[in-house]
PDB file of C-alpha atoms in Angstrom:
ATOM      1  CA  UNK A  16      21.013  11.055 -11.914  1.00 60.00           C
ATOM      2  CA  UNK A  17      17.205  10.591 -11.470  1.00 88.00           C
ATOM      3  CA  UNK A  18      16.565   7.665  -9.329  1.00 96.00           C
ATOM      4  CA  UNK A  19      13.905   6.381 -12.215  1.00 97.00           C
ATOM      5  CA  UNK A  20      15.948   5.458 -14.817  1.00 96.00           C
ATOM      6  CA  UNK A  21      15.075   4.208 -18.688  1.00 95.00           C
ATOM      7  CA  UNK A  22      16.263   1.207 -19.896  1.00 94.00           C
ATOM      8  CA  UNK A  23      18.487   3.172 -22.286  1.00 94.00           C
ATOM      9  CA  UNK A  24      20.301   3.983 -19.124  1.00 92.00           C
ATOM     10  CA  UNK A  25      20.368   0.608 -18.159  1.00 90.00           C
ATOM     11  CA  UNK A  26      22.181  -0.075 -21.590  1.00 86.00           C
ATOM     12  CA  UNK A  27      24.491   2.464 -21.309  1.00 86.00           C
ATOM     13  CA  UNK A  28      25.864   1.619 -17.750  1.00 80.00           C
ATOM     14  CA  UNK A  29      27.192  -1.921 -16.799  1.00 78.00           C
ATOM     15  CA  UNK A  30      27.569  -0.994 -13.275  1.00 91.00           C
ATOM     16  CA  UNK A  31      24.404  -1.746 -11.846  1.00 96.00           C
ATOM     17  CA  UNK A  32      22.816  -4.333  -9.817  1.00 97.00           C
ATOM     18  CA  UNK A  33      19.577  -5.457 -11.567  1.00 97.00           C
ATOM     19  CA  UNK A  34      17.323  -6.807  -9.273  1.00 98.00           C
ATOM     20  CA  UNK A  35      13.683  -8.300 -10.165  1.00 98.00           C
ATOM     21  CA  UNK A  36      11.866  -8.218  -7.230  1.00 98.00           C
ATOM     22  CA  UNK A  37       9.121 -11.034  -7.251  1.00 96.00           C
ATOM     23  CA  UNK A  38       5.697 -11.463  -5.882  1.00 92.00           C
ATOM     24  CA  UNK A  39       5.593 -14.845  -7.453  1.00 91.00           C
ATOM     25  CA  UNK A  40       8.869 -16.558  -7.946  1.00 94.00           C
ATOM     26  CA  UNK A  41       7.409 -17.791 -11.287  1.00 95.00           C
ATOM     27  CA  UNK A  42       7.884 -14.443 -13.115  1.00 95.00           C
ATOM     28  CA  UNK A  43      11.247 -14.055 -12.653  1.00 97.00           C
ATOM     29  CA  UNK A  44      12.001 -18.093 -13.788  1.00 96.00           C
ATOM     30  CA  UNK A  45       9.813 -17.646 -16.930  1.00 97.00           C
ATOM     31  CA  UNK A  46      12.231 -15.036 -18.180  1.00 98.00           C
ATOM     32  CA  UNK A  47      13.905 -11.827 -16.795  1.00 97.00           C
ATOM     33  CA  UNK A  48      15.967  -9.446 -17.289  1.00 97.00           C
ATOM     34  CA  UNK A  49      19.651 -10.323 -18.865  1.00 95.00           C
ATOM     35  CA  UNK A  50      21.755 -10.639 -15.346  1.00 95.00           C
ATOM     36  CA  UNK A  51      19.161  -9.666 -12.913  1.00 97.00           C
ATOM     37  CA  UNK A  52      19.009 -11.431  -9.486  1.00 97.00           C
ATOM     38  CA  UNK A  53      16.401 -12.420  -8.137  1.00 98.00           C
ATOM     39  CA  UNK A  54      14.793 -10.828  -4.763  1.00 98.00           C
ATOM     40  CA  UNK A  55      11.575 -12.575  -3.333  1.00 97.00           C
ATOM     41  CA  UNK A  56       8.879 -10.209  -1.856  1.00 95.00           C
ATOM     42  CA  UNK A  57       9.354 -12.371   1.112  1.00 95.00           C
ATOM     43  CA  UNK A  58      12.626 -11.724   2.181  1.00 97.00           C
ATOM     44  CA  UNK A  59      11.317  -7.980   3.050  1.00 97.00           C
ATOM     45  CA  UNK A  60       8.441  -9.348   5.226  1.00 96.00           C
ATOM     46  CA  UNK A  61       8.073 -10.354   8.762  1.00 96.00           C
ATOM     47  CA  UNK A  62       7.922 -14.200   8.840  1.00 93.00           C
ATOM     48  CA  UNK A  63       5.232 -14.161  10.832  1.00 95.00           C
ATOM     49  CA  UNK A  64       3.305 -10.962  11.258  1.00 95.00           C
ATOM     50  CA  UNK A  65       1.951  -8.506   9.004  1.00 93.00           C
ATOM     51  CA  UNK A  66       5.501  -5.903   9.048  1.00 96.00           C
ATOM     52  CA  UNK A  67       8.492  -5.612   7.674  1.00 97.00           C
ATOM     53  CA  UNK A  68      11.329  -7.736   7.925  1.00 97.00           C
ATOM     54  CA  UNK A  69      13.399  -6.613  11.297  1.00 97.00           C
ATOM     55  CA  UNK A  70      16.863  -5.524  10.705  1.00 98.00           C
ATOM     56  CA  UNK A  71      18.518  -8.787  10.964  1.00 98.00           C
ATOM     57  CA  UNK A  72      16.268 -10.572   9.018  1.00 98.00           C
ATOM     58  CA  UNK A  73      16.463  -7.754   6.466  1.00 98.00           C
ATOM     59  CA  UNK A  74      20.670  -8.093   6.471  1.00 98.00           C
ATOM     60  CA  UNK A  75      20.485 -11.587   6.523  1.00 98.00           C
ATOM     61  CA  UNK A  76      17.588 -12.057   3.241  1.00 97.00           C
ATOM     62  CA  UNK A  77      19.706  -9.382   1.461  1.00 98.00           C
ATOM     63  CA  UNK A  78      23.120 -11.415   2.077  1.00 98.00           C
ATOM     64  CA  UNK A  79      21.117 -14.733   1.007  1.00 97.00           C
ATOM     65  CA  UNK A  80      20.777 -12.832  -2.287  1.00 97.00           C
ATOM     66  CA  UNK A  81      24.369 -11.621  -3.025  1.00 97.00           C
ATOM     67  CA  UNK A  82      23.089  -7.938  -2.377  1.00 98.00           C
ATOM     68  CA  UNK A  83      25.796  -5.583  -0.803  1.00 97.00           C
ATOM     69  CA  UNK A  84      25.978  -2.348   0.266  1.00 97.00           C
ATOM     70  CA  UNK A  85      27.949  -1.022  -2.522  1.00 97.00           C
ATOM     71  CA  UNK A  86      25.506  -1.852  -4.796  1.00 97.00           C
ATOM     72  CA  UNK A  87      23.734   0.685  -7.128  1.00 97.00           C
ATOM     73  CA  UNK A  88      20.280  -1.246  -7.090  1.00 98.00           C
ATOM     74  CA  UNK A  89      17.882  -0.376 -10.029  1.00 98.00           C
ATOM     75  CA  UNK A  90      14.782  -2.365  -9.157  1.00 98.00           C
ATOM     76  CA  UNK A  91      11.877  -3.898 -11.332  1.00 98.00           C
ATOM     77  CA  UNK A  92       8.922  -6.571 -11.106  1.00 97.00           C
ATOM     78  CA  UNK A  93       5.731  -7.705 -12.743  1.00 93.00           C
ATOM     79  CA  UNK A  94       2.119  -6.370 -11.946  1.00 93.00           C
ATOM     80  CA  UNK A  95       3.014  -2.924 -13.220  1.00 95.00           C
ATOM     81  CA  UNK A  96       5.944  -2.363 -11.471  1.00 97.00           C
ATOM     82  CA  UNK A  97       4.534  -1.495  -7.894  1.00 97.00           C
ATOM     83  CA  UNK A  98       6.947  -3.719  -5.755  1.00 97.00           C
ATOM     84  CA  UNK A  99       9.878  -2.201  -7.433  1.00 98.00           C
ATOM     85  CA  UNK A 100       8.624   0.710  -5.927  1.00 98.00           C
ATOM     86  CA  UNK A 101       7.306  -1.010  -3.032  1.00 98.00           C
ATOM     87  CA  UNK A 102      10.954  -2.636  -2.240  1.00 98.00           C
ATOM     88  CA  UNK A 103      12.336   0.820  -3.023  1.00 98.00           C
ATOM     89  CA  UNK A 104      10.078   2.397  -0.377  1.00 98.00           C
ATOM     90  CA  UNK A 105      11.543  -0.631   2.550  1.00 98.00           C
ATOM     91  CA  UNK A 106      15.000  -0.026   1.410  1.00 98.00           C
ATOM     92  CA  UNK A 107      15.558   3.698   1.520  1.00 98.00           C
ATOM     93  CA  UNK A 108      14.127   3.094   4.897  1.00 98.00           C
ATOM     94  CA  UNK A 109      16.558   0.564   5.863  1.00 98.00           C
ATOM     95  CA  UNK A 110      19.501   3.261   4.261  1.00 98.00           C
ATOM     96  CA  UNK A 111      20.361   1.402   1.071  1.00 98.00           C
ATOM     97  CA  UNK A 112      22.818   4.389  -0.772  1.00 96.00           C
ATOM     98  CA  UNK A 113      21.903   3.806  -4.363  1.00 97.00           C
ATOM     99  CA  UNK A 114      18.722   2.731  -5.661  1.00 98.00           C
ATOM    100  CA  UNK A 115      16.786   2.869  -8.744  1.00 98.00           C
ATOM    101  CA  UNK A 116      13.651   2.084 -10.300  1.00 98.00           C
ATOM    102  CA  UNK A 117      13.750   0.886 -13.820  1.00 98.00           C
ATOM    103  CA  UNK A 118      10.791   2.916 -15.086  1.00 98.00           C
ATOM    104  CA  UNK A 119       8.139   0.523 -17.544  1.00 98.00           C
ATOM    105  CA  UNK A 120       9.661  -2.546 -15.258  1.00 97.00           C
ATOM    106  CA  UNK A 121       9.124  -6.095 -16.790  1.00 96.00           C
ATOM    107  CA  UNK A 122       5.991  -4.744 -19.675  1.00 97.00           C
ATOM    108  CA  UNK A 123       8.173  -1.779 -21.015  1.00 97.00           C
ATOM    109  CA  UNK A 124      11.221  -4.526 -21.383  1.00 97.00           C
ATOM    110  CA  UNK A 125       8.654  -7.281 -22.940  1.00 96.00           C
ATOM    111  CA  UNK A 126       6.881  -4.537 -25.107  1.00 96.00           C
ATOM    112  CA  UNK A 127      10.486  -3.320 -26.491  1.00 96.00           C
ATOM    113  CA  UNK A 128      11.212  -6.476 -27.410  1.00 97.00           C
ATOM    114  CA  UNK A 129      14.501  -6.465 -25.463  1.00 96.00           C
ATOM    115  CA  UNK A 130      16.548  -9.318 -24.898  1.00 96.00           C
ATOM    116  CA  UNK A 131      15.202 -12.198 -22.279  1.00 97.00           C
ATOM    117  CA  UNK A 132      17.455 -14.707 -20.162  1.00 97.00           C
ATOM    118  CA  UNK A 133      15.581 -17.440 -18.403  1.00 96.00           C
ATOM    119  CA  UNK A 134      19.336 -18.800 -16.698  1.00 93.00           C
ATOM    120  CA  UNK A 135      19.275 -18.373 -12.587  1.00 93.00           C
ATOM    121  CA  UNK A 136      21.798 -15.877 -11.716  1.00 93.00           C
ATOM    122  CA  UNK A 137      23.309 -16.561  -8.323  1.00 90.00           C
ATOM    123  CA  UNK A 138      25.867 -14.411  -6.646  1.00 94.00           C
ATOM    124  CA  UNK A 139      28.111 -15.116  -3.329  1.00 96.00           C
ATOM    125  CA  UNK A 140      26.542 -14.448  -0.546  1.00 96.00           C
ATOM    126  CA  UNK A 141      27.750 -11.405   1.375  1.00 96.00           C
ATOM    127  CA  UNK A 142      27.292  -9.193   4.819  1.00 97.00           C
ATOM    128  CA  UNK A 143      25.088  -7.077   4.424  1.00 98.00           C
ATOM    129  CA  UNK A 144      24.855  -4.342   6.895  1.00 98.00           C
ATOM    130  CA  UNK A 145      20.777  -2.439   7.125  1.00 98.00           C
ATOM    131  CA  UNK A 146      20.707   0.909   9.061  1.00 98.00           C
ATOM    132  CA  UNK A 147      18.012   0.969  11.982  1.00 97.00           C
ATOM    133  CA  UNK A 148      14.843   1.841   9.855  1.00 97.00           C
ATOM    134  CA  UNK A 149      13.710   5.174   9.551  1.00 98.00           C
ATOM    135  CA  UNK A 150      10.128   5.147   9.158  1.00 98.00           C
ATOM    136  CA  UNK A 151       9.252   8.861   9.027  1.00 98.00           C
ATOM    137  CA  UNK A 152       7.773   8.202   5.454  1.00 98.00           C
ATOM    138  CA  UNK A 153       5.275   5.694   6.536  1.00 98.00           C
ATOM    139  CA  UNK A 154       1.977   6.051   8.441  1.00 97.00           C
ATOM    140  CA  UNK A 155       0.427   3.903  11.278  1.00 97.00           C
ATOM    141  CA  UNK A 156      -3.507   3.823  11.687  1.00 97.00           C
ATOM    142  CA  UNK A 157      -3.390   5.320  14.608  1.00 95.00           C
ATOM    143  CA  UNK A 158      -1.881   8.330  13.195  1.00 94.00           C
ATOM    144  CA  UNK A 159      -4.799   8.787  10.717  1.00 95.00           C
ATOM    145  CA  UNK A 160      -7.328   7.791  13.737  1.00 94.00           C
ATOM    146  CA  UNK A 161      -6.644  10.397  15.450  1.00 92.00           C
ATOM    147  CA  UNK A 162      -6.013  12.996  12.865  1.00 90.00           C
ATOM    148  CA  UNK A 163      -9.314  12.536  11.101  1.00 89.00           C
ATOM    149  CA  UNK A 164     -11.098  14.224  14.251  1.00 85.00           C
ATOM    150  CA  UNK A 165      -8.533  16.995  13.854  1.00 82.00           C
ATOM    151  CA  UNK A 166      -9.639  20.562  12.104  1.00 66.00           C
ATOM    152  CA  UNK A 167      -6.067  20.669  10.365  1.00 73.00           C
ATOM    153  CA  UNK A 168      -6.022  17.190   9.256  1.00 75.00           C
ATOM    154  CA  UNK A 169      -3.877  15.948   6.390  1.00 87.00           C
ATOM    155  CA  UNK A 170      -4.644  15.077   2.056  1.00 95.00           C
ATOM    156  CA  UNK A 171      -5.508  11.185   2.079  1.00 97.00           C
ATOM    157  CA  UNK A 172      -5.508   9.993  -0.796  1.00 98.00           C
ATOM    158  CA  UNK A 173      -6.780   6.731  -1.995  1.00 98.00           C
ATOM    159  CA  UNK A 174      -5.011   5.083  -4.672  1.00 98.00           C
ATOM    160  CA  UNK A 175      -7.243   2.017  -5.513  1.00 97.00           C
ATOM    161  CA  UNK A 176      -9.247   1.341  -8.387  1.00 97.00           C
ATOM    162  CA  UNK A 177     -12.478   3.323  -8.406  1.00 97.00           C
ATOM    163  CA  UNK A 178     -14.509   0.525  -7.567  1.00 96.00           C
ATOM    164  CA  UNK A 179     -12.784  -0.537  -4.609  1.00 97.00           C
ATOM    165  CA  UNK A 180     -12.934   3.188  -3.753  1.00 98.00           C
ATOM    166  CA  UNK A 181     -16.827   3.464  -3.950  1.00 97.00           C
ATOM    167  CA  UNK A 182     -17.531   0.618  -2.256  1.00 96.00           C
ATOM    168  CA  UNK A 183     -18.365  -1.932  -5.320  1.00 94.00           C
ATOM    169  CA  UNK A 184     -15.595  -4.148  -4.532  1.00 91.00           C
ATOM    170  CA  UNK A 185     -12.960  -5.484  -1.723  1.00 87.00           C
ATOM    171  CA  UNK A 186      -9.810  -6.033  -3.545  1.00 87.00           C
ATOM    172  CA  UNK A 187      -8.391  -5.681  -7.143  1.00 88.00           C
ATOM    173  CA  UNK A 188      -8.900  -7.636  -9.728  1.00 85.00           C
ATOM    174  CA  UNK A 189      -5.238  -8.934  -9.340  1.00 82.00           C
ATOM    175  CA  UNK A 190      -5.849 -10.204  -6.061  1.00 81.00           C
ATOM    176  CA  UNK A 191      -9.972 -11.854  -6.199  1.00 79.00           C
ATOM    177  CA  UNK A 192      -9.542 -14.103  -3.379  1.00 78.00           C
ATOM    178  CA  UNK A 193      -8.432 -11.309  -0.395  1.00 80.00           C
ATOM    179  CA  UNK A 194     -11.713  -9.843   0.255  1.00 86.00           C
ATOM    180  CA  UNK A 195     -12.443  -7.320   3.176  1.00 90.00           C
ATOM    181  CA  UNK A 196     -14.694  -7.526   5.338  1.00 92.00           C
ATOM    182  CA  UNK A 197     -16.110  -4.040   4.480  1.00 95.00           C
ATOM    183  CA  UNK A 198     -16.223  -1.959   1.293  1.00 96.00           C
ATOM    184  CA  UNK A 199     -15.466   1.582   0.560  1.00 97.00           C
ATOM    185  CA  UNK A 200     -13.156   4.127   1.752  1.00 98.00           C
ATOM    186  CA  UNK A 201     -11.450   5.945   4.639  1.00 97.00           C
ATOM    187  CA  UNK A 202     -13.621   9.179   5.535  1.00 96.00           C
ATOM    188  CA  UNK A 203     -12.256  12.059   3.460  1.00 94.00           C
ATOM    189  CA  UNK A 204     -10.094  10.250   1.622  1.00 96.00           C
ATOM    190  CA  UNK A 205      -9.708  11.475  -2.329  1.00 96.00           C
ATOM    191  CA  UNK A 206      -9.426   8.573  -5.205  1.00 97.00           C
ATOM    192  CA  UNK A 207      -6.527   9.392  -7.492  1.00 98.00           C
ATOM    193  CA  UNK A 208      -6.604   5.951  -9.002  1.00 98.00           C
ATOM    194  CA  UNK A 209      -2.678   4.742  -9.589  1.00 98.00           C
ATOM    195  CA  UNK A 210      -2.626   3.430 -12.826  1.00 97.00           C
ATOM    196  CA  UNK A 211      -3.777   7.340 -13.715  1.00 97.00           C
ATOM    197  CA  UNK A 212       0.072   7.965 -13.005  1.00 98.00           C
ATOM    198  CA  UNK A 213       1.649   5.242 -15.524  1.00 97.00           C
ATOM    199  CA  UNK A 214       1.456   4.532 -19.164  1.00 97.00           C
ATOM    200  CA  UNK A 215      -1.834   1.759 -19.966  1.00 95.00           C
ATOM    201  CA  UNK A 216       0.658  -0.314 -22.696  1.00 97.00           C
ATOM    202  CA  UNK A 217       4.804   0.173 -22.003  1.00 97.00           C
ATOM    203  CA  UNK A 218       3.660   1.152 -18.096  1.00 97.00           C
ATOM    204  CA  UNK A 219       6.178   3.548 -17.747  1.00 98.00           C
ATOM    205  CA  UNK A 220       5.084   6.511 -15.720  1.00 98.00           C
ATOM    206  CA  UNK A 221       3.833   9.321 -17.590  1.00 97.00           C
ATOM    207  CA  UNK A 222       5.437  12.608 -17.172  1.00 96.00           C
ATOM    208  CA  UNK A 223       4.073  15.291 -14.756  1.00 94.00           C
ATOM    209  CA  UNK A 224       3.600  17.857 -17.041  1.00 92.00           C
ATOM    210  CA  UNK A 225       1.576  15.848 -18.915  1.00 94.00           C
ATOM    211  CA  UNK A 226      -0.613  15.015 -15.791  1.00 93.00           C
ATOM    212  CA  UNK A 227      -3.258  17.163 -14.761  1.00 87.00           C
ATOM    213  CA  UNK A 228      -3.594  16.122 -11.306  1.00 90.00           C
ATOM    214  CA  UNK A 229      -5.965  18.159  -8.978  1.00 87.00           C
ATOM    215  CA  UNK A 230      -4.434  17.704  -5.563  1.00 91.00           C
ATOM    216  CA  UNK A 231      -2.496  19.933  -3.755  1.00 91.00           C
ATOM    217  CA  UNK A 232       1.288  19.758  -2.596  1.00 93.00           C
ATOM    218  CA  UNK A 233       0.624  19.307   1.250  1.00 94.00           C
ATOM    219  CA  UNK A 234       1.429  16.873   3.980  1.00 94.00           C
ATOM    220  CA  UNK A 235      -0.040  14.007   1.770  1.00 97.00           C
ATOM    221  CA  UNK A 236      -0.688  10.312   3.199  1.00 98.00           C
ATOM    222  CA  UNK A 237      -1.245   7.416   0.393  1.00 98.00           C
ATOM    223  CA  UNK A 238      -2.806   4.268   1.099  1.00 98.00           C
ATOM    224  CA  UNK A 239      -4.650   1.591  -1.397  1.00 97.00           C
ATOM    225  CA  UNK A 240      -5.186  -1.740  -0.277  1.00 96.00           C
ATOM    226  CA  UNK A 241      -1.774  -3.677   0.871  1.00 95.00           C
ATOM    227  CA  UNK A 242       0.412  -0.293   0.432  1.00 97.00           C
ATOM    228  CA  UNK A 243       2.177  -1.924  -2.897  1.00 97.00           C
ATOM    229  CA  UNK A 244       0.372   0.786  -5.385  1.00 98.00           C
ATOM    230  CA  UNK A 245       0.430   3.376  -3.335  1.00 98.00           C
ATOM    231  CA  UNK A 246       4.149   3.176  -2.904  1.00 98.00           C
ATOM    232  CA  UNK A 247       4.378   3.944  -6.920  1.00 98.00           C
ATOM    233  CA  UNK A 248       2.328   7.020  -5.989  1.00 98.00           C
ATOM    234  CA  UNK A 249       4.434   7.813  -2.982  1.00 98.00           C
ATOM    235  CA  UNK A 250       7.290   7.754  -5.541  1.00 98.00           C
ATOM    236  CA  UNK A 251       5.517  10.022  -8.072  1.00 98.00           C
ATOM    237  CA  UNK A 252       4.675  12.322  -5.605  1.00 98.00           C
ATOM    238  CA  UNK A 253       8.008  12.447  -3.803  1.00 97.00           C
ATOM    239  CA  UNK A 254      10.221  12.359  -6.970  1.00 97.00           C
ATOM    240  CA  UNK A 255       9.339  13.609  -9.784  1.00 96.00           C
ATOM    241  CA  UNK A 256       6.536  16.360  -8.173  1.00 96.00           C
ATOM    242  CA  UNK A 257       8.771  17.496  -5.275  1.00 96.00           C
ATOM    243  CA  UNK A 258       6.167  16.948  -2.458  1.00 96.00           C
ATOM    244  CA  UNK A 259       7.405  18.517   0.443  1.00 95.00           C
ATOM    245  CA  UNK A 260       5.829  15.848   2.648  1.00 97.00           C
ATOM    246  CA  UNK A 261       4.439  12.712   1.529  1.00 98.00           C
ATOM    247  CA  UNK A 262       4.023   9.327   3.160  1.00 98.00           C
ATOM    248  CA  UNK A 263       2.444   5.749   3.180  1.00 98.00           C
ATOM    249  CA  UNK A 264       0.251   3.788   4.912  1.00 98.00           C
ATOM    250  CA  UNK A 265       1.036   0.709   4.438  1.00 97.00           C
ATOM    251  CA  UNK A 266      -1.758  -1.261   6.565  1.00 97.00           C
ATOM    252  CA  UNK A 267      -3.888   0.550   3.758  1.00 97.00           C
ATOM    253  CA  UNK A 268      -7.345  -0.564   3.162  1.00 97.00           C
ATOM    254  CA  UNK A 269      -6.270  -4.588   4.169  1.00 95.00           C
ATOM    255  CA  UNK A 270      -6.178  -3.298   7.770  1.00 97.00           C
ATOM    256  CA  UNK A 271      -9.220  -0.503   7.819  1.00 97.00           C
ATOM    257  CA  UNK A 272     -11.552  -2.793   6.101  1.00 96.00           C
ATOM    258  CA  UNK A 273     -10.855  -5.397   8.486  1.00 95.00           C
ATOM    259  CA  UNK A 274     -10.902  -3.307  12.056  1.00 96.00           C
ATOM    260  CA  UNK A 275     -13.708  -3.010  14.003  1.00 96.00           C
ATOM    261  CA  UNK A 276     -15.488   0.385  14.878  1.00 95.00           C
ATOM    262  CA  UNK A 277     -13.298   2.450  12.583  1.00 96.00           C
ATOM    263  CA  UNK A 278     -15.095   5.319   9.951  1.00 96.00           C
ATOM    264  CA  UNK A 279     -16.373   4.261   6.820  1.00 97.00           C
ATOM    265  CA  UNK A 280     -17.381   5.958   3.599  1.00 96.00           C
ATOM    266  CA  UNK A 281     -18.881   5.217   0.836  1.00 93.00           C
TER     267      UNK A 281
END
């Protein structure tokens, strides 16, 4: 089964956990998904520094939730989809078995006129048990420091809008009030803007052999500005093109444009 599913698929099978994973708890009260649970963006953080949740946390936010190991997860959210992808990215890193990403997420489901629940589903809690987090798909700025001043190097590619890329701006439009301190890109990097990769109205991502994408399939690192888009490009890349290597960086342009000293292009 491909691990992006249609919501056909969804339909068709009652045996899976639907989870809306929110940014904003707001989206999922206004109306989601007959059934779905809800999983805040939070409980997959650090509560106090900028990382991921650490194991226990991680089994213990998951529990909170109802969410068990059995469970085949098939993930969606709001602002196109890209923490679906983003929680997909944490949890096959903390060893979750089955997980899916419902492909369109909360527009496809709105623009199909599907039906809408705005009742809070709560389940039992449960023990959940997190492997210890493999994190060979993820990339640390040291990593890219020092490979930038190597001959070999690696394919960066930067996945933000093309004014963030060149400079123009410090954040998305979706987020106006997280500026950085400096504008434009990592040195070398290529813009392959992420919302190339999905359908402008349903959202759903658009299928590879209708995307004529110029980059090649090498050890690829993805970054864009918190890691949240470029983890629907890490999933494009991984999945459906068969990348033999591909992997995120997560402190993404948040953490370049704010350290002092690093390489800057524009």
């Amino acid at each position: 089964m491909s691990l992006l599913l249609s919501y056909e698929d969804l339909e068709k099978n009652e045996n899976f956990t639907v989870v809306e994973v929110c940014f904003y708890t707001d989206s999922y009260i206004d109306w989601h998904i007959p059934n779905a649970i809800m999983l805040p963006w939070r409980l997959l953080r650090h509560p106090i520094k900028r990382d991921f949740a650490s194991k226990e946390d991680l089994e213990s936010g998951l529990g909170s939730v109802g969410v068990s190991n059995e469970d085949r997860l098939v993930l969606y959210s709001d602002l196109n989809n890209r923490y679906a992808f983003y929680a997909f990215w944490v949890l096959k890193a903390f060893g979750h078995k089955e997980l899916y990403v419902l492909n369109g997420g909360k527009t496809l489901w709105e623009v199909k006129g599907l039906p809408k629940e705005r009742e809070m589903r709560r389940r039992a809690t449960t023990k959940y048990e997190a492997n210890t987090p493999d994190w060979s798909d993820r990339v640390m700025v040291w990593e890219i420091l020092k490979r930038l001043k190597e001959a070999d190097g690696f394919q960066l590619l930067d996945v933000r809008y093309r004014e963030e890329y060149y400079g123009d701006v410090g954040t998305s439009p979706e987020h106006p009030n997280e500026e950085s301190q400096t504008t434009g890109h990592i040195p070398g990097a290529i813009n392959v803007p992420w919302n190339v990769f999905f359908d402008e109205v349903t959202e759903e991502l658009i299928p590879p052999n209708r995307l004529n994408l110029k980059i090649e399939k090498t050890d690829t690192v993805v970054y864009c500005r918190t890691g949240a888009r470029a983890s629907l490009v890490w999933f494009y890349l991984k999945y459906l093109l068969g990348f033999p290597r591909v992997r995120l960086y997560d402190g993404s342009w948040a953490e370049w444009g704010n350290m002092v000293g690093v390489p800057v292009e524009r």
